[in-house]
mmCIF file of N, CA and C in Angstrom:
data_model
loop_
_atom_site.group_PDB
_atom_site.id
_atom_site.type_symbol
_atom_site.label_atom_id
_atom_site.label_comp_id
_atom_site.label_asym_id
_atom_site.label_seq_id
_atom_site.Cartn_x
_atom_site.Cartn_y
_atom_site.Cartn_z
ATOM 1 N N UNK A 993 137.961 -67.569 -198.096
ATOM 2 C CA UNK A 993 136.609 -67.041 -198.084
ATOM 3 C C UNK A 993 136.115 -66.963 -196.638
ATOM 4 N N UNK A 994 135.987 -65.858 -196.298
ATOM 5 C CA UNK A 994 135.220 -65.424 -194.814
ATOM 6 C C UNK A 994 133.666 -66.218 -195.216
ATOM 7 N N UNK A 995 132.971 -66.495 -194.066
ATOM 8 C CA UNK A 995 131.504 -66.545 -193.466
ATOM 9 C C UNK A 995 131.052 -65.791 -192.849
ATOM 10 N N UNK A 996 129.920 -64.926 -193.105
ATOM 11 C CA UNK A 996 129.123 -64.416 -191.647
ATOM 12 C C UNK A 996 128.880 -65.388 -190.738
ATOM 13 N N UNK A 997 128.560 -64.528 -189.790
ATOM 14 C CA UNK A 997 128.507 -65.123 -188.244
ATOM 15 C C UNK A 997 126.984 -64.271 -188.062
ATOM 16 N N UNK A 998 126.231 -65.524 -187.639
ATOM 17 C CA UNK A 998 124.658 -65.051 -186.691
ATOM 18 C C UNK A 998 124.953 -65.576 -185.533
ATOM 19 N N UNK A 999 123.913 -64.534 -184.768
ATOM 20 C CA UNK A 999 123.744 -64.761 -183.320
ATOM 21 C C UNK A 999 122.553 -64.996 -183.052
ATOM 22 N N UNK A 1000 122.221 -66.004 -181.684
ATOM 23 C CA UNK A 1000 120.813 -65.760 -181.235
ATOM 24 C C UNK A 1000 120.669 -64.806 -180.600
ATOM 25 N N UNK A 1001 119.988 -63.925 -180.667
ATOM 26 C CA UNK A 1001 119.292 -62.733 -179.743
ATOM 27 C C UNK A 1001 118.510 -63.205 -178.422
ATOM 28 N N UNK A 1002 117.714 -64.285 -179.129
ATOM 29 C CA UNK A 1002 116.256 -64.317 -178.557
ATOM 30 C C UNK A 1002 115.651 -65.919 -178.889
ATOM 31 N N UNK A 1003 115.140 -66.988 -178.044
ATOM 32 C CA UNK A 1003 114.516 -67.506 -178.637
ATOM 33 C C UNK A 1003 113.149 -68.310 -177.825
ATOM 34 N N UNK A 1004 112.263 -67.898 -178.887
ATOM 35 C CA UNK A 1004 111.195 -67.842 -178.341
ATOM 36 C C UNK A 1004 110.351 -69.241 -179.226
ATOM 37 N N UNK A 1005 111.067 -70.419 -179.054
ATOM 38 C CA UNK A 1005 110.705 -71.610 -179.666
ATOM 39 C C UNK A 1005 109.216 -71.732 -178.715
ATOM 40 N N UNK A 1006 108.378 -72.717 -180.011
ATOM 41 C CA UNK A 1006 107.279 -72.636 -178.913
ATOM 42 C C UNK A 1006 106.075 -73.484 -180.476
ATOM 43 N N UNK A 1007 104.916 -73.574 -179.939
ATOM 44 C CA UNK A 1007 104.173 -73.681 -181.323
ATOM 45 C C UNK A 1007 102.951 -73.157 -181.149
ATOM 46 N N UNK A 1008 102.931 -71.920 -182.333
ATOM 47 C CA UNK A 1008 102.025 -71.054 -182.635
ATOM 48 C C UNK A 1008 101.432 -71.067 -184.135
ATOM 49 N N UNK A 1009 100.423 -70.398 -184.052
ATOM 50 C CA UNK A 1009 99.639 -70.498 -185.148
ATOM 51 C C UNK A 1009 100.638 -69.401 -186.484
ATOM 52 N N UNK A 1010 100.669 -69.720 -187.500
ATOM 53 C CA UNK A 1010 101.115 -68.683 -188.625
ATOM 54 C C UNK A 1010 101.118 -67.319 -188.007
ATOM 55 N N UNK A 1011 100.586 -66.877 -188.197
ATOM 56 C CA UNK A 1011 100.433 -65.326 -187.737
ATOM 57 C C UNK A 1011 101.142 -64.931 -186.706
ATOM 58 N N UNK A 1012 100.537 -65.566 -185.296
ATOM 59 C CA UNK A 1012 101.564 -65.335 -183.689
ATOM 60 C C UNK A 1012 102.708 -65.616 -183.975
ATOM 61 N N UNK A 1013 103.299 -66.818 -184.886
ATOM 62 C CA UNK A 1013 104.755 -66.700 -185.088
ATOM 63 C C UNK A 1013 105.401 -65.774 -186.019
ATOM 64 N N UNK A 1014 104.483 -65.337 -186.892
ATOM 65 C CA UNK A 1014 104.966 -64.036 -187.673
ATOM 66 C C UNK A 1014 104.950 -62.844 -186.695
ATOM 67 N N UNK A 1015 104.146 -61.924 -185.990
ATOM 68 C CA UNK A 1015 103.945 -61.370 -185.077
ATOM 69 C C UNK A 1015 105.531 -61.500 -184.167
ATOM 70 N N UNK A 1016 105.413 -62.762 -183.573
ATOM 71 C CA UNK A 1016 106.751 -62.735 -182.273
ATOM 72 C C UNK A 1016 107.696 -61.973 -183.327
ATOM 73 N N UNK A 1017 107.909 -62.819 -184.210
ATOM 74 C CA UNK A 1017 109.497 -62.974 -184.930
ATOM 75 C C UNK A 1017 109.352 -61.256 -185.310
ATOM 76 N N UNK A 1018 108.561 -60.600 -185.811
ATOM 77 C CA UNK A 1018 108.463 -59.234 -186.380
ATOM 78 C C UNK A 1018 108.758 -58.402 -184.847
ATOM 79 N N UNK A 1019 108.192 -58.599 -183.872
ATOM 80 C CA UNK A 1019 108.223 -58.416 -182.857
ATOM 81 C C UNK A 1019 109.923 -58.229 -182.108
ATOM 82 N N UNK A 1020 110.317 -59.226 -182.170
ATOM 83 C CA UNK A 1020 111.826 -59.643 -181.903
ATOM 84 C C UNK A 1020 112.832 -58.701 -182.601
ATOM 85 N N UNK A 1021 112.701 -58.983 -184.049
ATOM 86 C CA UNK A 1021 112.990 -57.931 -184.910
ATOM 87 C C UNK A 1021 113.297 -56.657 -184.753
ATOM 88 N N UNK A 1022 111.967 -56.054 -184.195
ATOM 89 C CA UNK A 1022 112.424 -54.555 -183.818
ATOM 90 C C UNK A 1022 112.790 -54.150 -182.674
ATOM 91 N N UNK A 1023 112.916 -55.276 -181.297
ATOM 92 C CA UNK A 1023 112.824 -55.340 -180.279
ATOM 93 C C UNK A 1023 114.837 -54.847 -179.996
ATOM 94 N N UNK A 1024 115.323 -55.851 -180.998
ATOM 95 C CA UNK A 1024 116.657 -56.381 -181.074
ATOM 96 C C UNK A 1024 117.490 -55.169 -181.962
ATOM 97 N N UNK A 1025 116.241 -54.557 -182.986
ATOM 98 C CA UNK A 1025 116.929 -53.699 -184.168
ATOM 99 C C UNK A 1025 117.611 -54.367 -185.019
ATOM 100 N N UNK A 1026 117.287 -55.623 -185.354
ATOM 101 C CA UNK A 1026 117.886 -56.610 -185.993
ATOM 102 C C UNK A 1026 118.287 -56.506 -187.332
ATOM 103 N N UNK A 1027 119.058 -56.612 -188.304
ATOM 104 C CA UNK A 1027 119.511 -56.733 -189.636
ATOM 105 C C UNK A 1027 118.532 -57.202 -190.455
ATOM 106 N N UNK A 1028 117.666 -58.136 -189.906
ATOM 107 C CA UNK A 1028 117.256 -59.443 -190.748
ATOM 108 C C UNK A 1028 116.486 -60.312 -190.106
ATOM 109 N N UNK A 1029 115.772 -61.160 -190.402
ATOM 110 C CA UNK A 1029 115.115 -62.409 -190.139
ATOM 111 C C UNK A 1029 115.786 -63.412 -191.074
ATOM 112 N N UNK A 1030 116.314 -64.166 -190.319
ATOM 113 C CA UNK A 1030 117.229 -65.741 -191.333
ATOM 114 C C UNK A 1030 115.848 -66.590 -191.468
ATOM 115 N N UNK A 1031 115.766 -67.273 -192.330
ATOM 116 C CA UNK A 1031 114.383 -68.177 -192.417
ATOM 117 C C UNK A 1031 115.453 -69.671 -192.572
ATOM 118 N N UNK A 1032 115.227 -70.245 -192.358
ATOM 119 C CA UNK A 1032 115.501 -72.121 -192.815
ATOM 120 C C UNK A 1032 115.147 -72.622 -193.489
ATOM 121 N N UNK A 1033 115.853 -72.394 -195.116
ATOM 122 C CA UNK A 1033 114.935 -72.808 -196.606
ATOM 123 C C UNK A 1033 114.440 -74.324 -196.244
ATOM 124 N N UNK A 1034 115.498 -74.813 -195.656
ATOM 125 C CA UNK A 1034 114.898 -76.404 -196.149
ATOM 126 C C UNK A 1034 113.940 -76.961 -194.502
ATOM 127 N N UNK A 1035 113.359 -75.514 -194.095
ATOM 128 C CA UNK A 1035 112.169 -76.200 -192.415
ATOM 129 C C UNK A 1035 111.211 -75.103 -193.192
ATOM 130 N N UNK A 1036 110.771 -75.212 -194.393
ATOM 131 C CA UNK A 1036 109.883 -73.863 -194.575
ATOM 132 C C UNK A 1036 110.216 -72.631 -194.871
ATOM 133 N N UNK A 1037 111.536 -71.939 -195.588
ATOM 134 C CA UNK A 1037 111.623 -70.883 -195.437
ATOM 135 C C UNK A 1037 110.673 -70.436 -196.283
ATOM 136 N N UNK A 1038 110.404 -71.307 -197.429
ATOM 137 C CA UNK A 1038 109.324 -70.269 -198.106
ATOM 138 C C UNK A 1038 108.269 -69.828 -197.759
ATOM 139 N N UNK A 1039 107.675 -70.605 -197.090
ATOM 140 C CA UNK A 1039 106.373 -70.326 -196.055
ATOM 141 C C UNK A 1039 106.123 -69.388 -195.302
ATOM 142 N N UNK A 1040 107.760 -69.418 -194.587
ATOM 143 C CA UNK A 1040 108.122 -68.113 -193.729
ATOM 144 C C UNK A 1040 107.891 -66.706 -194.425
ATOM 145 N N UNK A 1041 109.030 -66.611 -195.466
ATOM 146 C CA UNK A 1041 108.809 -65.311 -195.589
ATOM 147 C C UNK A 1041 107.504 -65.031 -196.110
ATOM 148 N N UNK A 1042 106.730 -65.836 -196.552
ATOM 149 C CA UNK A 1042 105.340 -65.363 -197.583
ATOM 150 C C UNK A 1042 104.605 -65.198 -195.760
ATOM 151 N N UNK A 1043 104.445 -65.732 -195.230
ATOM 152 C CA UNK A 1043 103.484 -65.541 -193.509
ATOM 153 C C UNK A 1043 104.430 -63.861 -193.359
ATOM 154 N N UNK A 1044 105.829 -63.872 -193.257
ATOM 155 C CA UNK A 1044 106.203 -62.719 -192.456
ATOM 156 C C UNK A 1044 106.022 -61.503 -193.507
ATOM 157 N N UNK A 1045 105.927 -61.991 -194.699
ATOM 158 C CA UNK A 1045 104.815 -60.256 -195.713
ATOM 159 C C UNK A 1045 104.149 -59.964 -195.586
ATOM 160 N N UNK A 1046 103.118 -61.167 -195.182
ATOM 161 C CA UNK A 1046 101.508 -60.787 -195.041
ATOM 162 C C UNK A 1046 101.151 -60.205 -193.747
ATOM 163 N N UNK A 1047 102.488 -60.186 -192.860
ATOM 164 C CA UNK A 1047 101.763 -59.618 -191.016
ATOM 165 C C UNK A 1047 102.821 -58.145 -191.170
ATOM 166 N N UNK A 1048 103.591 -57.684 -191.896
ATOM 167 C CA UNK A 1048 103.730 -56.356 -192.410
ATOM 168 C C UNK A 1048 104.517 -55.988 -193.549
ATOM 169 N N UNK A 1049 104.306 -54.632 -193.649
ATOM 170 C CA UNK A 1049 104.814 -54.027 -195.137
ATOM 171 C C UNK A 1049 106.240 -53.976 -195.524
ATOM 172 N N UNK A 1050 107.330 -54.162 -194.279
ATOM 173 C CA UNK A 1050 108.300 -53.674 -194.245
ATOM 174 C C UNK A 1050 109.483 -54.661 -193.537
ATOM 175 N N UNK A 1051 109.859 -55.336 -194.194
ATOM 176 C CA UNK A 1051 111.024 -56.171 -193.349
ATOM 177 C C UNK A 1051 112.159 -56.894 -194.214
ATOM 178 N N UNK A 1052 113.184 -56.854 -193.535
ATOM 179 C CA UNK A 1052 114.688 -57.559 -194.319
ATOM 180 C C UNK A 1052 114.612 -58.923 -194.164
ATOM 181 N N UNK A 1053 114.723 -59.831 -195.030
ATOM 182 C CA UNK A 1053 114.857 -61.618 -194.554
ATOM 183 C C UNK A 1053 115.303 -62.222 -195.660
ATOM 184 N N UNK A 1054 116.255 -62.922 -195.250
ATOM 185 C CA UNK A 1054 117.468 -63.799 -195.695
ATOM 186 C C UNK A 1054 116.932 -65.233 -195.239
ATOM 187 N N UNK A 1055 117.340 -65.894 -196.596
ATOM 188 C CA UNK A 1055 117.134 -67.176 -196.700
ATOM 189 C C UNK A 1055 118.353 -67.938 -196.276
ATOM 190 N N UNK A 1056 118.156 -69.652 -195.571
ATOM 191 C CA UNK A 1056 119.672 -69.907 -195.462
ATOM 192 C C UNK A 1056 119.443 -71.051 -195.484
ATOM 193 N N UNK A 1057 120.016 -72.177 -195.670
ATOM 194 C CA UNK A 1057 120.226 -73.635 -195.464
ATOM 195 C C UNK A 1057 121.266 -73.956 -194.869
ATOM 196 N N UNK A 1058 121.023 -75.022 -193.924
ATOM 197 C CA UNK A 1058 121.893 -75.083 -192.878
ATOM 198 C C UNK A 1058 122.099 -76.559 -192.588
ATOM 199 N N UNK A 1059 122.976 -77.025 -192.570
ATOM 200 C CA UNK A 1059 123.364 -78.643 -192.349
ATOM 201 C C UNK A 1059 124.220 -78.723 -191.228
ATOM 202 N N UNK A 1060 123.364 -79.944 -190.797
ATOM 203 C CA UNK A 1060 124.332 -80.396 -189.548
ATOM 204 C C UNK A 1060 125.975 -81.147 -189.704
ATOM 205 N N UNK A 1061 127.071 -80.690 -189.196
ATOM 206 C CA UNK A 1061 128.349 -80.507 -189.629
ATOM 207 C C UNK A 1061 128.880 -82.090 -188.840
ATOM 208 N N UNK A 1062 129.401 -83.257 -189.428
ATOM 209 C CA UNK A 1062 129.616 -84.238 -188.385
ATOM 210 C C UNK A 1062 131.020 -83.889 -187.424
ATOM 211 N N UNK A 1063 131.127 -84.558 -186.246
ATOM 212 C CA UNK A 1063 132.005 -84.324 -185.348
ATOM 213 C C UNK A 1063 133.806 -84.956 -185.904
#
């Protein structure tokens, strides 16, 4: 079984209000021509995508959970 592979583009860590971080990330998005917005089910993804509907009409986003892998 193959995995996709993500890349960072861009990161614009930082702490903003709901909206400005919906905004950047939508922002980034088209900046990059991006596939997608990955959200982090288990840091909020649900939160995420419901903030990144409400700041526009139109966007791709994938949910993901992600665990740290030991050495």
């Amino acid at each position: 079984m193959t995995r996709p592979h993500g890349y960072v583009l861009a990161d614009q860590s930082g702490r903003y209000p709901p909206t400005e971080w919906a905004r950047t990330a939508i922002a980034l998005y088209r900046q990059h021509k991006a596939d997608r917005i990955v959200a982090e089910v288990n840091n909020g993804g649900d939160m995420v995508e419901a903030t990144i509907r409400m700041s526009t009409r139109m966007f791709l986003q994938q949910s993901a959970r992600f665990t740290r892998q030991g050495n």
